[in-house]
Amino acid sequence: MSPLRNLIDGASADAASGATYDVVDPATGRTYTTAPASGPEDVDRAMRAAERAFGTWGETTPKERQEALLRIAQALEDRADEFVRVECENTGKPIGLTADEELPPSVDELRFFAGAARVLEGRGAGEYLKDHTSWVRREPIGVVAQVTPWNYPLMMAIWKIAPALAAGNTIVLKPSDTTPASTVLLAELAAEHLPPGVLNVVCGDRDTGRALVEHPTPQLVAITGSVRAGMEVAGSAATDLKRVHLELGGKAPVVVFDDADVAAAAEAIATAGYFNAGQDCTAATRVLAADGVHDDLVAALAEQARGTRTGLPDDPDILYGALNNPDQLARVTGMVDRLPDHARIDAGGTRPTVAGGEGGYYFDATVVSGLRQDDEAVQDEIFGPVITVQRFADEAEALRLANGVRYGLSSSVWTTDHARALRMSKRLDFGVVWINTHIPFVSEMPHGGFKHSGYGKDLSMYGLEDYTRIKHVMSFTGE
């Protein structure tokens, strides 16, 4: 692959310093391209371009923004094979699953927000004070700074840029330093359909991200990333009173009651837990099993794990590929190595040998049972293909265990008792609750969490509204 370049003011650009860094294919551990190591000068240039562009893009009509987003969506769909190839080299993901499960939703989300741009809602005009008429304007915020993660680099870039552009904002976005390729390609594609400066992408490391957040121009900073990164962004943004939109980590409880279909639940949980190597903040990796089904569920999950393969992206029989980077591999192996004596590894727990991928960052599908609520593997996000199982006696204990973590992003309940499912959906302290399923998303419904999982919503009309500001206008109408 040719060296990557930033996209600033509608044109490709190297870092002002000329510095670059290596980008590594996780499936092989080999460098496959380089990216600009951008500094404050590059960020400032991108911000100035976005600020200039906002003067015109912010005045466009919803129809004009819709048409631009629809053109980008169609171009992405037309070049799907190219984007899949780049994304898989970027991340080590399976080619087939990426083509089937990530590209179509990405195109759909662009099209959803293209339509949503034209149906923003607000309170109707009215006389709330005698001889005065009031109405509400919903306006774009201005320049938005965005930071996206390495687990779904293309999809998360679209989750960020689609609502921001639909609302009339301009953007400076920094992708993760380990996965910039597909985001740069997306920016180059978008530049064919957007005025210069509307969407800018700067590559770099955490220092580049800090320069982005600390720059005085953006009025909103949106990040999908770790709790640590979110706290740092929120603290930095607070010094300039910038708005923040945080979609952070998760530790999703998967609550399986004793009336659930164990075999069906185990199959669905394994898929939702091991997909993308468990590198998903909504992954079904923290299972809570009722006493009556605990042993059977552990056995069924272990069987699923032993039948789940990882390998190179072009292997059609794998469910997931390599972990994203050596630091993440070290995190997963470290957490498994540090399991307490009362825990039991029922399947996996080792690194496989992958022919052709000897330098890649692979880890076997793993099941761990016997864990207690205060164990590290229960409380901290593993972000790998490791499913943990705890036992509970009744509904009250299930809720206590489920809610007893600092995260609040997503959860699921597995039961045939409708009333119980509704009680649990009310009392689970998570932004998403699935019932007898786990992990499906649709563009029309919001995604976002509570507690240390952050605040703000991606997807849906709520996601679009997060990229707008509210203005009250009042006119004297008396004689």
Short mmCIF file of C-alpha atoms in Angstrom, two decimals:
data_model
loop_
_atom_site.label_atom_id
_atom_site.label_comp_id
_atom_site.label_asym_id
_atom_site.label_seq_id
_atom_site.Cartn_x
_atom_site.Cartn_y
_atom_site.Cartn_z
CA MET A 1 0.00 0.00 0.00
CA SER A 2 1.19 3.53 -0.77
CA PRO A 3 2.10 5.71 2.21
CA LEU A 4 -0.95 7.26 3.84
CA ARG A 5 -1.40 11.04 3.94
CA ASN A 6 -3.60 13.41 5.88
CA LEU A 7 -6.65 14.94 4.18
CA ILE A 8 -6.75 18.68 4.92
CA ASP A 9 -8.82 21.29 3.09
CA GLY A 10 -9.77 18.78 0.42
CA ALA A 11 -6.22 17.75 -0.46
CA SER A 12 -3.77 15.06 0.66
CA ALA A 13 -0.89 16.32 2.78
CA ASP A 14 2.11 14.97 4.64
CA ALA A 15 2.83 16.02 8.21
CA ALA A 16 4.50 19.44 8.30
CA SER A 17 7.51 17.86 9.98
CA GLY A 18 7.71 15.12 7.36
CA ALA A 19 7.63 12.53 10.17
CA THR A 20 5.87 9.20 9.66
CA TYR A 21 5.28 6.01 11.62
CA ASP A 22 4.81 2.38 10.65
CA VAL A 23 1.35 0.84 10.33
CA VAL A 24 1.29 -2.90 11.07
CA ASP A 25 -0.98 -5.67 9.78
CA PRO A 26 -2.19 -7.46 12.96
CA ALA A 27 -2.63 -10.73 11.09
CA THR A 28 1.08 -11.01 10.33
CA GLY A 29 2.79 -8.47 12.56
CA ARG A 30 4.44 -6.95 9.49
CA THR A 31 4.53 -3.27 8.48
CA TYR A 32 2.43 -2.65 5.38
CA THR A 33 2.43 1.14 5.08
CA THR A 34 3.32 4.37 6.87
CA ALA A 35 1.17 7.26 8.10
CA PRO A 36 1.90 10.91 8.93
CA ALA A 37 2.97 11.60 12.50
CA SER A 38 0.96 14.81 12.66
CA GLY A 39 1.75 17.57 15.10
CA PRO A 40 0.06 20.75 16.40
CA GLU A 41 0.86 22.59 13.15
CA ASP A 42 -1.06 19.99 11.12
CA VAL A 43 -3.98 20.06 13.55
CA ASP A 44 -4.08 23.86 13.40
CA ARG A 45 -4.09 23.82 9.63
CA ALA A 46 -6.99 21.34 9.61
CA MET A 47 -8.92 23.39 12.16
CA ARG A 48 -8.50 26.58 10.14
CA ALA A 49 -9.72 24.75 7.04
CA ALA A 50 -12.76 23.42 8.92
CA GLU A 51 -13.52 26.87 10.31
CA ARG A 52 -13.44 28.44 6.86
CA ALA A 53 -15.59 25.67 5.42
CA PHE A 54 -18.20 26.06 8.15
CA GLY A 55 -18.98 29.51 6.84
CA THR A 56 -20.59 27.94 3.79
CA TRP A 57 -21.36 24.33 4.82
CA GLY A 58 -23.23 25.54 7.90
CA GLU A 59 -25.51 27.56 5.59
CA THR A 60 -26.38 24.69 3.28
CA THR A 61 -29.92 23.37 3.25
CA PRO A 62 -30.79 19.96 4.68
CA LYS A 63 -31.53 18.86 1.11
CA GLU A 64 -28.02 19.77 -0.02
CA ARG A 65 -26.45 17.92 2.90
CA GLN A 66 -28.68 14.92 2.28
CA GLU A 67 -27.63 14.73 -1.35
CA ALA A 68 -23.94 14.88 -0.44
CA LEU A 69 -24.30 12.07 2.11
CA LEU A 70 -26.26 9.94 -0.35
CA ARG A 71 -23.50 10.37 -2.93
CA ILE A 72 -20.89 9.30 -0.36
CA ALA A 73 -23.01 6.28 0.59
CA GLN A 74 -23.38 5.20 -3.03
CA ALA A 75 -19.67 5.64 -3.70
CA LEU A 76 -18.84 3.55 -0.62
CA GLU A 77 -21.21 0.83 -1.75
CA ASP A 78 -19.75 0.89 -5.27
CA ARG A 79 -16.21 0.52 -3.85
CA ALA A 80 -17.14 -1.97 -1.14
CA ASP A 81 -14.56 -4.57 -2.15
CA GLU A 82 -11.76 -2.02 -1.96
CA PHE A 83 -12.84 -0.79 1.46
CA VAL A 84 -13.17 -4.36 2.77
CA ARG A 85 -9.65 -5.17 1.60
CA VAL A 86 -8.18 -2.06 3.24
CA GLU A 87 -10.16 -2.55 6.45
CA CYS A 88 -9.06 -6.17 6.80
CA GLU A 89 -5.40 -5.32 6.23
CA ASN A 90 -5.90 -2.49 8.72
CA THR A 91 -7.40 -4.71 11.42
CA GLY A 92 -6.88 -8.41 10.67
CA LYS A 93 -10.66 -8.93 10.43
CA PRO A 94 -12.16 -11.79 8.37
CA ILE A 95 -12.85 -10.64 4.83
CA GLY A 96 -16.21 -12.39 4.45
CA LEU A 97 -17.68 -11.20 7.74
CA THR A 98 -16.45 -7.65 7.19
CA ALA A 99 -18.12 -7.59 3.78
CA ASP A 100 -21.37 -9.00 5.17
CA GLU A 101 -21.59 -7.47 8.64
CA GLU A 102 -19.76 -4.12 8.55
CA LEU A 103 -19.95 -2.57 5.09
CA PRO A 104 -23.75 -2.79 4.62
CA PRO A 105 -24.52 -1.16 8.01
CA SER A 106 -21.97 1.57 7.29
CA VAL A 107 -23.70 2.41 4.01
CA ASP A 108 -27.09 2.28 5.73
CA GLU A 109 -25.99 4.68 8.47
CA LEU A 110 -24.89 7.25 5.89
CA ARG A 111 -28.25 6.93 4.17
CA PHE A 112 -30.16 7.12 7.45
CA PHE A 113 -28.50 10.38 8.47
CA ALA A 114 -28.94 11.73 4.96
CA GLY A 115 -32.70 11.39 5.52
CA ALA A 116 -32.55 12.48 9.15
CA ALA A 117 -30.98 15.79 8.09
CA ARG A 118 -34.37 16.79 6.71
CA VAL A 119 -36.60 15.88 9.64
CA LEU A 120 -35.07 17.54 12.69
CA GLU A 121 -37.77 18.19 15.26
CA GLY A 122 -38.29 21.16 17.57
CA ARG A 123 -41.00 22.76 19.66
CA GLY A 124 -43.61 24.52 17.53
CA ALA A 125 -43.79 28.30 17.49
CA GLY A 126 -46.30 29.71 19.93
CA GLU A 127 -47.29 32.55 22.24
CA TYR A 128 -45.97 31.52 25.64
CA LEU A 129 -45.98 35.15 26.78
CA LYS A 130 -48.71 37.63 25.84
CA ASP A 131 -47.84 39.63 22.71
CA HIS A 132 -44.69 37.57 22.13
CA THR A 133 -44.10 34.67 19.77
CA SER A 134 -41.35 32.15 20.52
CA TRP A 135 -39.79 29.42 18.46
CA VAL A 136 -36.74 27.19 18.62
CA ARG A 137 -33.90 27.05 16.13
CA ARG A 138 -31.81 23.89 16.00
CA GLU A 139 -28.43 24.88 14.58
CA PRO A 140 -25.11 23.19 13.79
CA ILE A 141 -22.51 23.53 16.53
CA GLY A 142 -19.62 24.55 14.26
CA VAL A 143 -16.28 22.78 14.02
CA VAL A 144 -16.29 19.35 15.66
CA ALA A 145 -13.21 17.38 16.74
CA GLN A 146 -13.60 13.60 16.58
CA VAL A 147 -11.42 10.69 17.68
CA THR A 148 -12.19 7.13 16.58
CA PRO A 149 -10.96 3.73 17.87
CA TRP A 150 -9.13 0.81 16.32
CA ASN A 151 -11.73 -1.92 16.79
CA TYR A 152 -14.13 -0.73 14.05
CA PRO A 153 -12.18 2.05 12.33
CA LEU A 154 -14.36 2.48 9.25
CA MET A 155 -17.72 1.97 10.93
CA MET A 156 -16.89 4.22 13.88
CA ALA A 157 -15.69 6.95 11.53
CA ILE A 158 -19.07 6.81 9.80
CA TRP A 159 -20.94 6.79 13.13
CA LYS A 160 -19.11 10.02 13.90
CA ILE A 161 -19.07 11.91 10.62
CA ALA A 162 -22.57 11.08 9.31
CA PRO A 163 -24.62 12.86 12.02
CA ALA A 164 -22.12 15.71 12.30
CA LEU A 165 -22.25 16.40 8.56
CA ALA A 166 -26.02 15.95 8.41
CA ALA A 167 -26.42 18.62 11.09
CA GLY A 168 -24.24 21.07 9.15
CA ASN A 169 -20.98 20.86 11.09
CA THR A 170 -17.45 20.62 9.76
CA ILE A 171 -15.00 18.05 11.12
CA VAL A 172 -11.40 17.36 12.03
CA LEU A 173 -11.09 13.65 12.79
CA LYS A 174 -8.15 11.63 14.11
CA PRO A 175 -8.31 7.86 13.62
CA SER A 176 -6.45 5.47 15.90
CA ASP A 177 -2.75 5.39 15.13
CA THR A 178 -2.89 1.62 14.57
CA THR A 179 -5.79 1.69 12.07
CA PRO A 180 -5.75 4.89 9.97
CA ALA A 181 -5.96 3.35 6.48
CA SER A 182 -9.70 2.94 5.95
CA THR A 183 -10.47 6.33 7.49
CA VAL A 184 -8.03 8.08 5.16
CA LEU A 185 -9.59 6.25 2.22
CA LEU A 186 -13.06 7.31 3.38
CA ALA A 187 -11.94 10.94 3.65
CA GLU A 188 -10.50 10.82 0.14
CA LEU A 189 -13.77 9.39 -1.15
CA ALA A 190 -15.82 12.00 0.73
CA ALA A 191 -13.65 14.81 -0.65
CA GLU A 192 -15.09 14.04 -4.09
CA HIS A 193 -18.55 14.96 -2.80
CA LEU A 194 -17.94 17.63 -0.14
CA PRO A 195 -16.52 21.16 -0.34
CA PRO A 196 -12.86 21.46 0.75
CA GLY A 197 -12.39 21.65 4.50
CA VAL A 198 -15.73 20.11 5.49
CA LEU A 199 -14.12 16.78 6.47
CA ASN A 200 -10.45 16.74 7.46
CA VAL A 201 -8.47 13.73 8.73
CA VAL A 202 -5.14 13.97 10.56
CA CYS A 203 -3.20 10.85 11.51
CA GLY A 204 -1.06 10.47 14.58
CA ASP A 205 -0.72 9.22 18.13
CA ARG A 206 -2.09 10.36 21.49
CA ASP A 207 -0.18 13.63 21.29
CA THR A 208 -1.99 14.40 18.04
CA GLY A 209 -5.28 13.66 19.77
CA ARG A 210 -4.38 15.98 22.64
CA ALA A 211 -3.59 18.76 20.17
CA LEU A 212 -7.00 18.17 18.60
CA VAL A 213 -8.84 18.40 21.93
CA GLU A 214 -6.85 21.35 23.24
CA HIS A 215 -7.21 23.44 20.09
CA PRO A 216 -9.46 26.46 20.73
CA THR A 217 -11.53 26.09 17.55
CA PRO A 218 -13.80 23.03 18.05
CA GLN A 219 -16.96 23.52 20.09
CA LEU A 220 -17.57 19.80 20.55
CA VAL A 221 -15.19 16.87 21.02
CA ALA A 222 -16.57 13.39 20.28
CA ILE A 223 -14.61 10.25 21.06
CA THR A 224 -15.16 6.53 20.96
CA GLY A 225 -12.45 4.91 23.05
CA SER A 226 -11.34 3.74 26.46
CA VAL A 227 -12.50 5.13 29.80
CA ARG A 228 -9.00 6.50 30.35
CA ALA A 229 -9.07 8.34 27.03
CA GLY A 230 -12.58 9.65 27.68
CA MET A 231 -11.64 11.03 31.08
CA GLU A 232 -8.59 12.72 29.60
CA VAL A 233 -10.68 14.27 26.82
CA ALA A 234 -13.38 15.43 29.24
CA GLY A 235 -10.81 16.98 31.57
CA SER A 236 -9.02 18.77 28.77
CA ALA A 237 -12.24 19.97 27.15
CA ALA A 238 -13.48 21.31 30.49
CA THR A 239 -10.68 23.89 30.61
CA ASP A 240 -12.23 25.55 27.53
CA LEU A 241 -15.86 24.59 28.27
CA LYS A 242 -16.11 22.48 25.13
CA ARG A 243 -19.00 20.05 24.86
CA VAL A 244 -18.01 16.39 24.86
CA HIS A 245 -19.65 13.28 23.44
CA LEU A 246 -18.21 10.11 24.98
CA GLU A 247 -18.78 6.50 23.92
CA LEU A 248 -16.41 4.56 26.12
CA GLY A 249 -15.84 1.05 27.43
CA GLY A 250 -18.31 -1.61 28.45
CA LYS A 251 -18.68 -4.77 30.49
CA ALA A 252 -21.97 -6.14 29.25
CA PRO A 253 -23.80 -8.56 31.56
CA VAL A 254 -25.47 -11.45 29.77
CA VAL A 255 -28.09 -12.68 32.24
CA VAL A 256 -29.28 -16.23 31.50
CA PHE A 257 -32.21 -17.46 33.59
CA ASP A 258 -33.02 -21.11 34.18
CA ASP A 259 -35.93 -21.11 31.71
CA ALA A 260 -33.70 -20.10 28.77
CA ASP A 261 -32.86 -22.42 25.90
CA VAL A 262 -29.27 -23.23 26.88
CA ALA A 263 -28.07 -24.48 23.50
CA ALA A 264 -29.52 -21.53 21.59
CA ALA A 265 -28.26 -19.05 24.17
CA ALA A 266 -24.74 -20.52 24.15
CA GLU A 267 -24.51 -20.33 20.37
CA ALA A 268 -25.72 -16.72 20.24
CA ILE A 269 -23.56 -15.64 23.18
CA ALA A 270 -20.45 -17.21 21.67
CA THR A 271 -21.02 -15.40 18.38
CA ALA A 272 -21.62 -12.07 20.15
CA GLY A 273 -18.69 -12.64 22.48
CA TYR A 274 -16.05 -13.75 20.00
CA PHE A 275 -17.02 -11.60 17.01
CA ASN A 276 -14.17 -9.20 16.20
CA ALA A 277 -12.01 -11.13 18.70
CA GLY A 278 -14.15 -9.76 21.54
CA GLN A 279 -12.82 -6.28 20.76
CA ASP A 280 -16.21 -4.68 21.14
CA CYS A 281 -17.44 -2.63 24.09
CA THR A 282 -20.82 -4.37 23.75
CA ALA A 283 -19.40 -7.91 23.46
CA ALA A 284 -21.27 -10.70 25.27
CA THR A 285 -18.31 -11.67 27.42
CA ARG A 286 -19.66 -11.41 31.01
CA VAL A 287 -22.21 -14.19 31.46
CA LEU A 288 -24.35 -14.49 34.60
CA ALA A 289 -25.98 -17.92 34.78
CA ALA A 290 -28.80 -19.06 37.06
CA ASP A 291 -28.00 -22.01 39.32
CA GLY A 292 -30.33 -24.27 37.35
CA VAL A 293 -28.50 -23.81 34.04
CA HIS A 294 -25.01 -22.82 35.14
CA ASP A 295 -23.21 -26.13 34.59
CA ASP A 296 -24.96 -26.90 31.32
CA LEU A 297 -24.31 -23.38 30.03
CA VAL A 298 -20.61 -23.51 30.91
CA ALA A 299 -20.33 -26.84 29.11
CA ALA A 300 -22.20 -25.51 26.07
CA LEU A 301 -20.06 -22.35 25.95
CA ALA A 302 -16.88 -24.41 26.21
CA GLU A 303 -18.05 -26.56 23.32
CA GLN A 304 -18.76 -23.41 21.29
CA ALA A 305 -15.30 -22.05 22.11
CA ARG A 306 -13.58 -25.23 21.02
CA GLY A 307 -15.44 -25.04 17.70
CA THR A 308 -14.58 -21.37 17.09
CA ARG A 309 -11.57 -20.68 14.88
CA THR A 310 -9.34 -17.68 14.41
CA GLY A 311 -6.90 -17.14 11.58
CA LEU A 312 -5.91 -15.08 8.57
CA PRO A 313 -8.50 -12.71 7.03
CA ASP A 314 -8.91 -14.78 3.85
CA ASP A 315 -9.78 -17.98 5.74
CA PRO A 316 -13.55 -18.46 5.14
CA ASP A 317 -13.99 -20.68 8.21
CA ILE A 318 -12.91 -18.25 10.93
CA LEU A 319 -15.20 -16.19 13.16
CA TYR A 320 -12.56 -13.66 14.14
CA GLY A 321 -9.03 -12.60 13.33
CA ALA A 322 -6.06 -11.31 15.27
CA LEU A 323 -6.15 -8.90 18.17
CA ASN A 324 -5.35 -5.41 16.97
CA ASN A 325 -1.88 -4.77 18.35
CA PRO A 326 0.80 -6.25 20.63
CA ASP A 327 -0.30 -4.15 23.60
CA GLN A 328 -3.81 -5.55 23.35
CA LEU A 329 -2.48 -9.10 23.07
CA ALA A 330 -0.39 -8.49 26.19
CA ARG A 331 -3.47 -7.16 28.01
CA VAL A 332 -5.56 -10.23 27.19
CA THR A 333 -2.83 -12.77 27.97
CA GLY A 334 -1.97 -10.91 31.16
CA MET A 335 -5.54 -10.99 32.45
CA VAL A 336 -5.80 -14.72 31.72
CA ASP A 337 -2.41 -15.39 33.33
CA ARG A 338 -3.49 -13.48 36.47
CA LEU A 339 -6.74 -15.38 36.98
CA PRO A 340 -7.22 -16.27 40.65
CA ASP A 341 -6.94 -19.84 41.93
CA HIS A 342 -10.73 -20.19 42.30
CA ALA A 343 -11.23 -19.55 38.55
CA ARG A 344 -11.26 -22.37 36.03
CA ILE A 345 -10.37 -22.19 32.34
CA ASP A 346 -12.95 -24.41 30.64
CA ALA A 347 -11.70 -23.81 27.10
CA GLY A 348 -8.91 -21.91 25.39
CA GLY A 349 -6.63 -19.66 27.39
CA THR A 350 -3.72 -20.10 24.97
CA ARG A 351 -2.29 -18.63 21.79
CA PRO A 352 -2.89 -20.70 18.64
CA THR A 353 -0.46 -21.34 15.84
CA VAL A 354 -1.74 -19.80 12.59
CA ALA A 355 0.00 -20.88 9.42
CA GLY A 356 1.13 -17.77 7.56
CA GLY A 357 0.35 -15.59 10.55
CA GLU A 358 3.16 -16.55 12.88
CA GLY A 359 3.85 -12.91 13.73
CA GLY A 360 0.18 -12.06 14.25
CA TYR A 361 -1.57 -11.27 17.53
CA TYR A 362 -3.89 -14.26 17.94
CA PHE A 363 -5.64 -15.67 21.01
CA ASP A 364 -7.91 -18.68 21.33
CA ALA A 365 -11.61 -18.46 22.11
CA THR A 366 -11.71 -18.85 25.89
CA VAL A 367 -14.26 -19.63 28.62
CA VAL A 368 -13.54 -18.97 32.31
CA SER A 369 -15.89 -20.01 35.13
CA GLY A 370 -15.80 -19.85 38.93
CA LEU A 371 -15.17 -16.11 39.01
CA ARG A 372 -16.28 -13.79 41.80
CA GLN A 373 -17.66 -10.30 41.52
CA ASP A 374 -14.51 -8.50 42.66
CA ASP A 375 -12.17 -10.40 40.34
CA GLU A 376 -10.24 -8.34 37.80
CA ALA A 377 -11.66 -10.32 34.88
CA VAL A 378 -15.19 -9.42 36.00
CA GLN A 379 -14.62 -5.76 36.83
CA ASP A 380 -12.24 -4.71 34.04
CA GLU A 381 -12.79 -4.78 30.30
CA ILE A 382 -10.73 -7.61 28.79
CA PHE A 383 -11.49 -6.61 25.18
CA GLY A 384 -10.54 -10.02 23.84
CA PRO A 385 -12.09 -13.40 23.01
CA VAL A 386 -12.61 -14.35 26.66
CA ILE A 387 -16.08 -15.16 28.06
CA THR A 388 -16.42 -15.27 31.84
CA VAL A 389 -19.24 -17.02 33.70
CA GLN A 390 -20.63 -16.30 37.19
CA ARG A 391 -23.41 -18.03 39.07
CA PHE A 392 -26.52 -16.39 40.59
CA ALA A 393 -29.36 -17.71 42.74
CA ASP A 394 -32.29 -15.40 41.98
CA GLU A 395 -33.37 -12.28 40.12
CA ALA A 396 -32.23 -9.92 42.86
CA GLU A 397 -28.73 -11.36 42.87
CA ALA A 398 -28.61 -11.29 39.08
CA LEU A 399 -29.36 -7.55 39.14
CA ARG A 400 -26.81 -6.90 41.87
CA LEU A 401 -24.07 -8.69 39.94
CA ALA A 402 -25.08 -7.22 36.59
CA ASN A 403 -25.09 -3.62 37.83
CA GLY A 404 -22.07 -4.08 40.09
CA VAL A 405 -19.48 -2.71 37.64
CA ARG A 406 -18.45 0.82 36.74
CA TYR A 407 -19.65 0.45 33.15
CA GLY A 408 -23.17 0.96 31.82
CA LEU A 409 -23.16 0.49 28.06
CA SER A 410 -25.09 -2.64 27.11
CA SER A 411 -26.65 -5.80 28.52
CA SER A 412 -28.90 -8.71 27.62
CA VAL A 413 -31.50 -10.91 29.33
CA TRP A 414 -32.27 -14.48 28.32
CA THR A 415 -35.63 -15.79 29.54
CA THR A 416 -39.05 -16.91 28.32
CA ASP A 417 -40.77 -15.04 31.17
CA HIS A 418 -42.01 -11.80 29.58
CA ALA A 419 -42.72 -10.04 32.87
CA ARG A 420 -39.26 -10.89 34.18
CA ALA A 421 -37.68 -9.61 30.97
CA LEU A 422 -39.51 -6.28 31.35
CA ARG A 423 -38.53 -5.97 35.02
CA MET A 424 -34.92 -6.61 34.17
CA SER A 425 -34.94 -4.17 31.24
CA LYS A 426 -36.16 -1.45 33.61
CA ARG A 427 -33.65 -2.18 36.39
CA LEU A 428 -30.51 -2.92 34.40
CA ASP A 429 -28.37 0.22 34.55
CA PHE A 430 -27.22 0.07 30.94
CA GLY A 431 -27.95 2.19 27.88
CA VAL A 432 -28.92 -0.83 25.77
CA VAL A 433 -30.85 -3.91 26.89
CA TRP A 434 -31.37 -6.81 24.50
CA ILE A 435 -33.88 -9.58 25.27
CA ASN A 436 -33.06 -13.09 24.00
CA THR A 437 -30.45 -11.65 21.65
CA HIS A 438 -27.23 -9.69 21.94
CA ILE A 439 -25.41 -7.14 19.75
CA PRO A 440 -27.76 -6.26 16.83
CA PHE A 441 -27.82 -2.55 15.97
CA VAL A 442 -30.12 -0.57 13.74
CA SER A 443 -29.59 2.98 12.51
CA GLU A 444 -32.93 4.15 13.91
CA MET A 445 -32.18 3.25 17.56
CA PRO A 446 -29.69 5.01 19.87
CA HIS A 447 -26.47 3.53 21.16
CA GLY A 448 -24.75 4.97 24.23
CA GLY A 449 -24.19 4.27 27.87
CA PHE A 450 -24.23 5.43 31.47
CA LYS A 451 -21.66 5.70 34.26
CA HIS A 452 -18.08 5.16 33.06
CA SER A 453 -19.33 4.15 29.63
CA GLY A 454 -19.83 7.82 28.91
CA TYR A 455 -22.69 9.97 27.68
CA GLY A 456 -24.16 11.04 24.39
CA LYS A 457 -25.76 8.82 21.78
CA ASP A 458 -24.55 7.44 18.47
CA LEU A 459 -27.02 6.45 15.74
CA SER A 460 -30.70 7.50 15.62
CA MET A 461 -32.22 10.97 15.77
CA TYR A 462 -30.74 11.31 19.27
CA GLY A 463 -27.30 11.01 17.72
CA LEU A 464 -28.11 13.74 15.22
CA GLU A 465 -29.44 16.04 17.93
CA ASP A 466 -26.17 15.68 19.86
CA TYR A 467 -24.48 17.53 17.00
CA THR A 468 -26.83 20.50 17.19
CA ARG A 469 -27.35 23.44 19.51
CA ILE A 470 -30.66 24.96 20.60
CA LYS A 471 -31.50 28.63 20.24
CA HIS A 472 -34.67 30.33 21.52
CA VAL A 473 -35.94 33.19 19.38
CA MET A 474 -38.69 35.49 20.70
CA SER A 475 -40.42 38.28 18.79
CA PHE A 476 -42.66 41.01 20.17
CA THR A 477 -45.92 40.83 18.25
CA GLY A 478 -48.06 43.38 20.08
CA GLU A 479 -49.20 46.66 18.64
#
